[in-house]
Short mmCIF file of C-alpha atoms and ligand atoms in Angstrom, two decimals:
data_model
loop_
_atom_site.label_atom_id
_atom_site.label_comp_id
_atom_site.label_asym_id
_atom_site.label_seq_id
_atom_site.Cartn_x
_atom_site.Cartn_y
_atom_site.Cartn_z
CA MET Z 9 -13.86 -11.85 12.73
CA ARG Z 10 -11.80 -9.39 14.77
CA LEU Z 11 -8.29 -9.15 13.41
CA LEU Z 12 -7.00 -6.63 15.92
CA LYS Z 13 -7.63 -8.98 18.82
CA SER Z 14 -4.97 -11.34 17.46
CA LEU Z 15 -2.34 -8.57 17.43
CA ASP Z 16 -1.08 -7.87 20.94
CA GLU Z 17 2.08 -5.83 21.58
CA SER Z 18 4.52 -8.73 21.52
CA THR Z 19 2.95 -10.27 18.39
CA LEU Z 20 3.23 -6.90 16.66
CA GLU Z 21 6.83 -6.49 17.74
CA HIS Z 22 7.64 -9.86 16.24
CA ILE Z 23 5.71 -9.10 13.03
CA GLY Z 24 7.52 -5.75 12.73
CA ARG Z 25 10.88 -7.51 12.68
CA GLU Z 26 9.57 -10.06 10.16
CA LEU Z 27 8.18 -7.31 7.93
CA HIS Z 28 11.54 -5.57 7.92
CA SER Z 29 13.42 -8.73 7.13
CA PHE Z 30 10.98 -9.55 4.32
CA ALA Z 31 11.67 -6.10 2.81
CA THR Z 32 15.40 -6.67 3.31
CA GLY Z 33 15.23 -9.90 1.27
CA LEU Z 34 13.63 -8.00 -1.64
CA TYR Z 35 15.70 -4.84 -1.46
CA SER Z 36 18.47 -5.69 -3.91
CA ILE Z 37 16.17 -6.98 -6.68
CA CYS Z 38 16.10 -4.71 -9.73
CA ARG Z 39 12.40 -4.12 -10.40
CA SER Z 40 10.80 -1.94 -13.04
CA ILE Z 41 7.38 -1.83 -14.71
CA THR Z 42 8.23 -5.17 -16.40
CA GLY Z 43 10.99 -7.76 -16.22
CA ALA Z 44 12.56 -10.61 -14.31
CA GLY Z 45 12.92 -8.62 -11.08
CA ASN Z 46 9.14 -8.31 -10.80
CA ARG Z 47 8.69 -12.07 -11.27
CA GLN Z 48 11.31 -12.72 -8.61
CA THR Z 49 9.54 -10.33 -6.23
CA LEU Z 50 6.18 -12.01 -6.85
CA SER Z 51 7.76 -15.44 -6.21
CA ALA Z 52 8.89 -14.25 -2.79
CA ILE Z 53 5.38 -12.96 -2.03
CA ARG Z 54 3.94 -16.29 -3.19
CA GLU Z 55 5.95 -18.09 -0.53
CA ARG Z 56 3.72 -16.39 2.03
CA ILE Z 57 0.30 -16.07 0.42
CA PRO Z 58 -1.66 -17.71 -2.40
CA LEU Z 59 -0.78 -15.59 -5.41
CA GLN Z 60 -1.84 -15.91 -9.00
CA VAL Z 61 0.69 -14.38 -11.39
CA PHE Z 62 -0.49 -12.92 -14.69
CA GLU Z 63 1.58 -12.13 -17.78
CA ILE Z 64 0.07 -9.60 -20.18
CA PRO Z 65 1.88 -9.55 -23.55
CA THR Z 66 3.68 -6.52 -24.93
CA GLY Z 67 1.45 -4.63 -27.34
CA THR Z 68 -1.81 -5.43 -25.55
CA PRO Z 69 -4.01 -2.34 -25.77
CA VAL Z 70 -5.25 -1.22 -22.34
CA PHE Z 71 -7.62 1.75 -22.64
CA ASP Z 72 -5.54 4.64 -24.04
CA TRP Z 73 -2.25 2.85 -23.30
CA THR Z 74 -0.32 -0.15 -24.63
CA VAL Z 75 1.56 -2.74 -22.58
CA PRO Z 76 5.21 -1.79 -23.22
CA LYS Z 77 8.18 -3.90 -24.19
CA GLU Z 78 9.75 -5.91 -21.40
CA TRP Z 79 12.94 -4.48 -19.93
CA ASN Z 80 15.67 -6.58 -18.40
CA ILE Z 81 19.13 -5.64 -17.24
CA ARG Z 82 22.19 -7.67 -16.36
CA ASP Z 83 24.94 -5.13 -15.84
CA ALA Z 84 25.90 -1.49 -16.28
CA TYR Z 85 28.97 0.57 -15.56
CA ILE Z 86 31.18 3.48 -16.43
CA LYS Z 87 34.87 2.57 -16.61
CA GLY Z 88 37.72 5.04 -16.47
CA GLU Z 89 40.82 4.86 -18.64
CA ASN Z 90 42.48 2.62 -16.03
CA GLY Z 91 39.70 0.03 -16.50
CA MET Z 92 38.25 0.59 -13.02
CA ARG Z 93 34.47 0.92 -12.66
CA VAL Z 94 33.65 4.41 -11.42
CA VAL Z 95 29.91 3.70 -11.54
CA ASP Z 96 28.82 0.12 -10.98
CA PHE Z 97 25.28 -1.33 -11.27
CA GLN Z 98 26.46 -4.32 -9.20
CA LYS Z 99 26.84 -1.99 -6.21
CA SER Z 100 23.41 -0.34 -6.57
CA ASN Z 101 20.72 -0.93 -9.16
CA LEU Z 102 19.73 2.75 -8.81
CA HIS Z 103 22.79 3.59 -10.93
CA VAL Z 104 20.82 2.78 -14.09
CA MET Z 105 17.92 4.86 -15.25
CA SER Z 106 15.07 2.36 -15.44
CA TYR Z 107 14.20 1.33 -19.02
CA SER Z 108 17.55 2.56 -20.34
CA THR Z 109 18.19 1.31 -23.86
CA PRO Z 110 21.38 -0.77 -24.30
CA VAL Z 111 24.63 1.12 -24.71
CA GLN Z 112 28.22 0.04 -25.37
CA ALA Z 113 30.41 3.01 -26.20
CA THR Z 114 33.49 4.97 -25.33
CA MET Z 115 32.96 8.68 -25.02
CA ARG Z 116 34.38 11.93 -23.72
CA LEU Z 117 33.14 13.10 -20.34
CA ALA Z 118 31.45 16.10 -22.00
CA ASP Z 119 29.40 13.76 -24.20
CA LEU Z 120 28.62 11.48 -21.28
CA LYS Z 121 27.42 14.21 -18.93
CA PRO Z 122 23.98 14.80 -20.51
CA HIS Z 123 23.23 11.16 -19.61
CA LEU Z 124 24.32 11.48 -15.97
CA PHE Z 125 21.93 12.36 -13.15
CA THR Z 126 22.97 13.55 -9.68
CA LEU Z 127 21.49 15.39 -6.71
CA PRO Z 128 23.78 18.35 -5.90
CA GLU Z 129 21.68 19.21 -2.83
CA HIS Z 130 22.32 15.72 -1.39
CA PRO Z 131 25.80 14.95 -2.73
CA ASP Z 132 26.03 11.42 -1.24
CA TRP Z 133 22.71 10.12 -2.55
CA ILE Z 134 21.97 8.44 -5.86
CA PRO Z 135 18.77 9.65 -7.53
CA TYR Z 136 16.16 7.24 -8.93
CA ARG Z 137 15.22 8.04 -12.53
CA THR Z 138 13.06 6.33 -15.15
CA SER Z 139 12.36 6.69 -18.85
CA TYR Z 140 9.56 4.24 -19.51
CA TYR Z 141 7.94 5.63 -22.59
CA ARG Z 142 10.83 7.38 -24.36
CA ASP Z 143 13.88 5.55 -25.72
CA GLU Z 144 16.69 7.02 -23.65
CA TRP Z 145 19.57 5.89 -21.56
CA GLY Z 146 21.03 7.31 -18.41
CA LEU Z 147 23.13 6.61 -15.36
CA CYS Z 148 22.55 7.96 -11.88
CA LEU Z 149 25.31 8.61 -9.41
CA SER Z 150 26.09 10.60 -6.32
CA HIS Z 151 27.19 14.15 -6.92
CA ARG Z 152 30.48 13.38 -5.17
CA GLN Z 153 31.13 10.54 -7.62
CA MET Z 154 30.50 12.93 -10.50
CA GLN Z 155 32.73 15.66 -9.10
CA VAL Z 156 35.82 13.46 -9.12
CA LEU Z 157 35.40 12.41 -12.76
CA GLU Z 158 38.25 13.91 -14.73
CA ASP Z 159 38.20 14.80 -18.40
CA GLY Z 160 39.06 11.86 -20.57
CA ASP Z 161 37.53 8.83 -22.24
CA TYR Z 162 35.05 6.62 -20.46
CA GLU Z 163 33.70 3.24 -21.41
CA VAL Z 164 29.95 3.14 -20.90
CA CYS Z 165 27.99 -0.09 -20.82
CA ILE Z 166 24.31 -0.69 -20.20
CA ASP Z 167 23.71 -4.39 -20.78
CA SER Z 168 19.93 -4.22 -21.03
CA THR Z 169 17.29 -5.63 -23.35
CA LEU Z 170 14.04 -4.02 -24.39
CA GLU Z 171 12.05 -6.66 -26.23
CA ASP Z 172 8.60 -8.10 -26.73
CA GLY Z 173 7.68 -9.92 -23.55
CA SER Z 174 5.04 -9.20 -20.96
CA LEU Z 175 3.93 -7.12 -18.02
CA THR Z 176 3.75 -9.22 -14.86
CA TYR Z 177 1.47 -8.70 -11.90
CA GLY Z 178 0.19 -10.77 -9.00
CA GLU Z 179 -3.21 -11.14 -7.42
CA CYS Z 180 -4.15 -12.74 -4.10
CA TYR Z 181 -7.86 -13.45 -3.76
CA LEU Z 182 -9.32 -14.54 -0.44
CA PRO Z 183 -12.98 -15.49 -0.77
CA GLY Z 184 -15.47 -14.44 1.89
CA ARG Z 185 -19.19 -15.06 2.40
CA SER Z 186 -20.04 -12.17 0.10
CA SER Z 187 -18.75 -11.67 -3.43
CA GLU Z 188 -18.41 -7.96 -2.65
CA GLU Z 189 -14.76 -7.08 -2.33
CA VAL Z 190 -12.29 -5.21 -0.19
CA PHE Z 191 -9.32 -4.26 -2.29
CA PHE Z 192 -5.69 -3.48 -1.46
CA SER Z 193 -3.30 -2.35 -4.17
CA CYS Z 194 0.43 -1.72 -4.03
CA HIS Z 195 3.13 -1.09 -6.60
CA ILE Z 196 6.08 -3.41 -7.17
CA CYS Z 197 7.97 -1.43 -9.80
CA HIS Z 198 10.76 0.32 -7.91
CA PRO Z 199 14.27 -1.12 -7.58
CA SER Z 200 16.19 -0.63 -4.31
CA LEU Z 201 13.74 1.77 -2.66
CA ALA Z 202 12.35 0.79 0.70
CA ASN Z 203 9.57 3.13 1.80
CA ASP Z 204 8.24 3.95 -1.66
CA ASN Z 205 7.64 0.37 -2.79
CA LEU Z 206 8.79 -2.34 -0.37
CA SER Z 207 6.91 -1.05 2.70
CA GLY Z 208 3.54 -1.16 0.93
CA LEU Z 209 3.98 -4.56 -0.67
CA SER Z 210 5.34 -6.04 2.58
CA VAL Z 211 2.43 -4.77 4.70
CA ALA Z 212 -0.05 -5.92 2.03
CA THR Z 213 1.56 -9.39 1.96
CA PHE Z 214 1.43 -9.76 5.73
CA LEU Z 215 -2.14 -8.46 5.90
CA ALA Z 216 -3.21 -11.04 3.32
CA GLN Z 217 -1.40 -13.67 5.37
CA LEU Z 218 -3.28 -12.60 8.51
CA LEU Z 219 -6.60 -12.72 6.68
CA SER Z 220 -6.12 -16.04 4.95
CA ALA Z 221 -7.98 -18.99 6.45
CA ARG Z 222 -10.30 -16.65 8.39
CA ASN Z 223 -14.03 -16.58 8.23
CA LEU Z 224 -14.48 -13.39 6.20
CA GLN Z 225 -17.60 -11.42 5.42
CA TYR Z 226 -16.11 -9.71 2.37
CA SER Z 227 -13.90 -11.25 -0.25
CA TYR Z 228 -10.44 -9.69 -0.34
CA ARG Z 229 -8.28 -8.93 -3.34
CA PHE Z 230 -4.64 -7.89 -3.02
CA LEU Z 231 -3.02 -6.54 -6.15
CA PHE Z 232 0.77 -6.39 -6.60
CA ILE Z 233 1.31 -4.41 -9.78
CA PRO Z 234 3.68 -2.01 -11.52
CA GLY Z 235 2.51 1.58 -10.92
CA THR Z 236 0.24 3.32 -13.44
CA ILE Z 237 0.51 0.90 -16.39
CA GLY Z 238 -0.15 -2.05 -14.07
CA ALA Z 239 -3.30 -0.51 -12.59
CA ILE Z 240 -4.49 0.54 -16.05
CA THR Z 241 -3.82 -2.97 -17.39
CA TRP Z 242 -5.63 -4.62 -14.48
CA LEU Z 243 -8.64 -2.31 -14.79
CA ALA Z 244 -8.81 -2.84 -18.57
CA GLN Z 245 -8.88 -6.59 -18.10
CA ASN Z 246 -11.05 -6.76 -14.96
CA ARG Z 247 -13.95 -4.38 -15.40
CA ASP Z 248 -16.45 -6.86 -13.93
CA THR Z 249 -14.24 -7.53 -10.93
CA ALA Z 250 -13.68 -3.81 -10.39
CA ALA Z 251 -17.45 -3.37 -10.15
CA ARG Z 252 -17.47 -5.63 -7.08
CA ILE Z 253 -15.02 -3.43 -5.12
CA ARG Z 254 -16.86 -1.87 -2.18
CA HIS Z 255 -13.86 -0.56 -0.25
CA GLY Z 256 -10.27 -0.09 -1.38
CA VAL Z 257 -6.91 1.24 -0.23
CA VAL Z 258 -3.67 1.89 -2.08
CA LEU Z 259 -0.81 1.16 0.34
CA THR Z 260 2.49 2.97 -0.09
CA CYS Z 261 5.21 4.67 1.98
CA VAL Z 262 4.03 3.01 5.20
CA GLY Z 263 7.41 2.25 6.80
CA ASP Z 264 9.02 5.62 7.64
CA SER Z 265 8.85 7.39 10.98
CA GLY Z 266 6.26 9.96 9.90
CA GLY Z 267 2.64 10.13 11.05
CA PHE Z 268 -0.13 8.70 8.89
CA HIS Z 269 -1.71 10.44 5.91
CA TYR Z 270 -4.84 9.20 4.22
CA LYS Z 271 -5.88 10.64 0.89
CA LYS Z 272 -9.61 10.26 0.46
CA SER Z 273 -11.22 8.60 -2.53
CA ARG Z 274 -12.59 10.82 -5.29
CA ARG Z 275 -16.05 10.34 -3.77
CA GLY Z 276 -14.77 11.74 -0.46
CA ASP Z 277 -17.61 10.29 1.61
CA ALA Z 278 -17.22 6.58 0.89
CA VAL Z 279 -17.42 4.14 3.80
CA ILE Z 280 -13.69 3.45 3.34
CA ASP Z 281 -12.97 7.17 3.81
CA ARG Z 282 -14.95 7.17 7.06
CA ALA Z 283 -13.51 3.83 8.23
CA VAL Z 284 -9.89 4.95 7.73
CA ALA Z 285 -10.55 8.37 9.29
CA HIS Z 286 -12.09 6.66 12.30
CA ALA Z 287 -9.25 4.13 12.66
CA LEU Z 288 -6.73 6.98 12.43
CA ARG Z 289 -8.48 9.00 15.14
CA HIS Z 290 -8.08 6.10 17.55
CA CYS Z 291 -4.71 4.65 16.51
CA GLY Z 292 -2.63 6.71 18.93
CA GLU Z 293 -0.33 8.12 16.24
CA PRO Z 294 -0.42 11.55 14.58
CA SER Z 295 -2.43 11.57 11.39
CA GLU Z 296 -3.86 13.83 8.73
CA ILE Z 297 -6.65 13.39 6.19
CA LEU Z 298 -6.03 14.75 2.71
CA GLU Z 299 -8.65 15.55 0.10
CA PHE Z 300 -8.56 13.67 -3.20
CA SER Z 301 -6.38 15.00 -5.99
CA PRO Z 302 -5.82 13.46 -9.43
CA TYR Z 303 -2.10 12.93 -8.84
CA GLY Z 304 -0.22 10.45 -6.68
CA TYR Z 305 -0.31 6.64 -6.85
CA ASP Z 306 -2.73 4.22 -8.49
CA GLU Z 307 -5.79 5.75 -6.82
CA ARG Z 308 -5.54 8.03 -9.87
CA GLN Z 309 -6.62 5.12 -12.05
CA TYR Z 310 -9.11 3.53 -9.63
CA CYS Z 311 -10.72 6.95 -9.12
CA SER Z 312 -10.79 7.91 -12.81
CA PRO Z 313 -14.33 9.04 -13.71
CA GLY Z 314 -15.21 5.86 -15.63
CA PHE Z 315 -14.56 3.77 -12.52
CA ASN Z 316 -14.85 6.22 -9.60
CA LEU Z 317 -14.13 3.39 -7.18
CA PRO Z 318 -14.18 3.96 -3.41
CA VAL Z 319 -10.39 3.69 -3.15
CA GLY Z 320 -8.19 5.98 -1.06
CA CYS Z 321 -4.44 6.01 -0.44
CA LEU Z 322 -2.81 5.28 2.91
CA MET Z 323 0.70 6.59 3.55
CA ARG Z 324 2.89 7.69 6.40
CA SER Z 325 5.03 10.47 4.90
CA VAL Z 326 3.54 11.71 1.66
CA TRP Z 327 5.56 10.94 -1.48
CA GLY Z 328 7.64 13.88 -2.69
CA THR Z 329 7.58 15.63 0.70
CA PHE Z 330 10.50 13.81 2.30
CA PRO Z 331 13.99 14.44 0.93
CA GLU Z 332 14.81 10.71 0.76
CA TYR Z 333 11.94 10.15 -1.74
CA HIS Z 334 13.19 8.57 -4.99
CA THR Z 335 16.81 8.49 -3.82
CA SER Z 336 19.20 5.90 -2.44
CA ALA Z 337 18.49 7.32 1.04
CA ASP Z 338 15.06 5.65 0.92
CA ASN Z 339 16.86 2.55 2.13
CA LEU Z 340 16.37 -0.17 4.73
CA ASP Z 341 17.37 2.21 7.56
CA PHE Z 342 14.66 4.63 6.47
CA ILE Z 343 11.94 2.09 7.22
CA ARG Z 344 11.54 0.71 10.71
CA PRO Z 345 10.06 -2.48 12.12
CA GLU Z 346 7.80 -0.65 14.58
CA GLN Z 347 6.44 1.66 11.87
CA LEU Z 348 5.74 -1.24 9.52
CA ALA Z 349 3.99 -3.06 12.36
CA GLY Z 350 2.00 0.07 13.24
CA SER Z 351 0.84 0.31 9.63
CA LEU Z 352 -0.21 -3.34 9.63
CA ARG Z 353 -2.07 -2.74 12.89
CA LEU Z 354 -3.91 0.20 11.35
CA CYS Z 355 -4.88 -1.93 8.34
CA ALA Z 356 -6.19 -4.58 10.74
CA GLU Z 357 -8.27 -1.93 12.47
CA ILE Z 358 -9.68 -0.74 9.12
CA VAL Z 359 -10.53 -4.33 8.17
CA ASP Z 360 -12.24 -4.83 11.53
CA VAL Z 361 -14.44 -1.80 10.89
CA LEU Z 362 -15.37 -2.98 7.39
CA GLU Z 363 -16.01 -6.57 8.50
CA ASN Z 364 -18.10 -5.69 11.53
CA ASP Z 365 -19.95 -2.54 10.58
CA ARG Z 366 -23.61 -3.48 10.61
CA HIS Z 367 -26.98 -2.25 11.76
CA TYR Z 368 -28.76 -3.52 14.83
CA CYS Z 369 -32.19 -3.02 16.33
CA SER Z 370 -32.69 -2.73 20.06
CA ARG Z 371 -35.24 -5.26 21.23
CA ASN Z 372 -36.19 -2.88 24.07
CA PRO Z 373 -36.66 0.46 22.38
CA TYR Z 374 -39.11 1.73 25.00
CA CYS Z 375 -36.85 3.13 27.72
CA GLU Z 376 -33.56 1.50 28.67
CA PRO Z 377 -33.57 -2.21 29.36
CA GLN Z 378 -32.57 -3.04 32.94
CA LEU Z 379 -28.88 -3.74 32.50
CA GLY Z 380 -28.20 -4.27 36.22
CA ARG Z 381 -30.18 -7.47 36.50
CA ARG Z 382 -28.20 -8.83 33.55
CA ASN Z 383 -24.86 -7.87 35.15
CA LEU Z 384 -24.25 -5.36 32.37
CA TYR Z 385 -24.17 -2.26 34.57
CA ARG Z 386 -21.92 -1.01 37.40
CA SER Z 387 -22.43 -2.87 40.65
CA THR Z 388 -22.44 0.17 42.94
CA GLY Z 389 -24.72 3.11 42.28
CA GLY Z 390 -23.06 6.50 42.44
CA ASP Z 391 -19.78 5.55 40.72
CA ALA Z 392 -19.08 7.12 37.35
CA ILE Z 393 -19.79 4.73 34.50
CA GLY Z 394 -16.76 3.48 32.59
CA VAL Z 395 -16.08 3.20 28.88
CA GLU Z 396 -17.64 -0.25 28.57
CA ILE Z 397 -20.98 0.73 30.07
CA SER Z 398 -21.00 3.99 28.20
CA ALA Z 399 -20.50 2.04 24.95
CA ARG Z 400 -23.45 -0.22 25.84
CA LEU Z 401 -25.70 2.80 26.38
CA TRP Z 402 -24.65 4.36 23.07
CA VAL Z 403 -25.26 1.14 21.18
CA LEU Z 404 -28.66 0.57 22.81
CA ASN Z 405 -29.75 4.12 22.17
CA LEU Z 406 -28.69 4.37 18.53
CA SER Z 407 -29.58 0.83 17.47
CA ASP Z 408 -32.79 1.90 15.78
CA GLY Z 409 -32.00 0.26 12.46
CA GLU Z 410 -30.82 3.58 11.03
CA HIS Z 411 -27.35 3.83 12.59
CA SER Z 412 -24.53 1.41 11.84
CA LEU Z 413 -21.86 0.62 14.41
CA LEU Z 414 -19.51 3.01 12.59
CA ASP Z 415 -22.15 5.75 12.85
CA ILE Z 416 -22.39 5.04 16.58
CA ALA Z 417 -18.61 5.02 17.02
CA GLU Z 418 -18.33 8.34 15.20
CA ARG Z 419 -21.16 9.98 17.14
CA SER Z 420 -20.03 8.71 20.54
CA GLY Z 421 -16.37 9.51 19.92
CA MET Z 422 -15.53 6.00 21.12
CA SER Z 423 -13.38 3.48 19.30
CA PHE Z 424 -15.06 1.10 16.89
CA SER Z 425 -13.68 -1.84 18.81
CA ALA Z 426 -15.34 -0.64 22.08
CA ILE Z 427 -18.66 -0.16 20.25
CA CYS Z 428 -18.33 -3.53 18.54
CA ASP Z 429 -17.56 -5.28 21.87
CA ALA Z 430 -20.68 -3.69 23.37
CA ALA Z 431 -22.85 -4.76 20.42
CA GLU Z 432 -21.58 -8.34 20.65
CA LEU Z 433 -22.27 -8.50 24.38
CA LEU Z 434 -25.74 -6.97 24.08
CA SER Z 435 -26.59 -9.39 21.26
CA GLU Z 436 -25.45 -12.35 23.36
CA ASN Z 437 -27.78 -11.10 26.09
CA GLY Z 438 -30.71 -10.91 23.72
CA LEU Z 439 -30.93 -7.13 23.78
CA LEU Z 440 -30.07 -6.49 20.11
CA SER Z 441 -30.88 -8.12 16.79
CA ALA Z 442 -28.63 -7.70 13.80
CA ILE Z 443 -30.42 -6.53 10.66
CA PRO Z 444 -29.33 -8.61 7.66
CA ALA Z 445 -27.81 -6.40 4.97
CA ALA Z 446 -30.38 -7.71 2.46
CA GLU Z 447 -33.23 -6.28 4.56
CA ARG Z 448 -31.84 -2.81 4.62
ZN1 ZN J 520 7.79 6.14 -6.60
#
């Protein structure tokens, strides 16, 4: 199975536009760590891939945490004395601090202000704020909106409910020949934020779509969950499944114009860390590898010491380092079709490495086999050998049962796909035998 071969330039261009329009369709939904918006988001994902949706009741203990009450919101506003809405949830769901308790009150501006959040350094942007685990309410607005508020009475309404319900997440499982799993996780808990939320879940959805109905070596599990509490809940309820994860990636912030960043797993030397680093070296875009740190996205939970799973985090711009992060400027213009497509392409390359990395033995270990008489060498002596022949020589030389194709790609400096092509050709010509994983 070689996923990358099905993604030529024009296919990717088309997929990029589709990815962006998928994100556009989800943009206005008000998501949080629980609630109707998450179910609606999962329904849209389920139109593209087989998705099982789970509901975990409020109050369920999950390790040191508890599944919280379910939050839903219908409307929110601040009205001036003339009855006009000066802040309106219907215009942007970022105007409400997520998990705000219900409010219906009239108050002086001075009393209202402690509940208002703005970004003076970016006066046109609305900040994104949450208060999941503390009963609070708040409204977010642009600094310019705040500056024109005059003293007086304001009617404040947050028409929300915080009640017993459930935490909702979705899982797409694609069975392969092995029960060992490759795992992709993305969060679905942000409202109208494009890069930090929609880019990851869109690329994950399309990757699952590309992989479905293929003949897979590994089984694949895609998790669409609310950040932190969702990962903790899933891990608490799926300890046996987690033990089958051999390679994993958290996908987030993969739609902006920045170069790639990959944060290594806690182990630091897992095959996934090497596979992503290798794919990045050959992807033709700028990239940087970051060491593991116990902060960031859900790799924090997957890499907690009790699990220590081989799961890293793939991003373009790193969260918190771009000014648009957690503001209304992380919008649909901030993510681009070509960047989304490039991220999907990189994921395909990573999958290709994981699916095809195996050990071979040369059947002619005593000196080189005569490639010329098999039409596997250059036709005219004296010419420099090209990439293809060079890849064949590397594969023949290092196929001693000790080196995997990824080892050979790393040592030769050649792309995994060139090394894999060479190994396939040499096998077809009877020059290599694959070593079954069970015999290693
Ligand atoms: Zn975030």
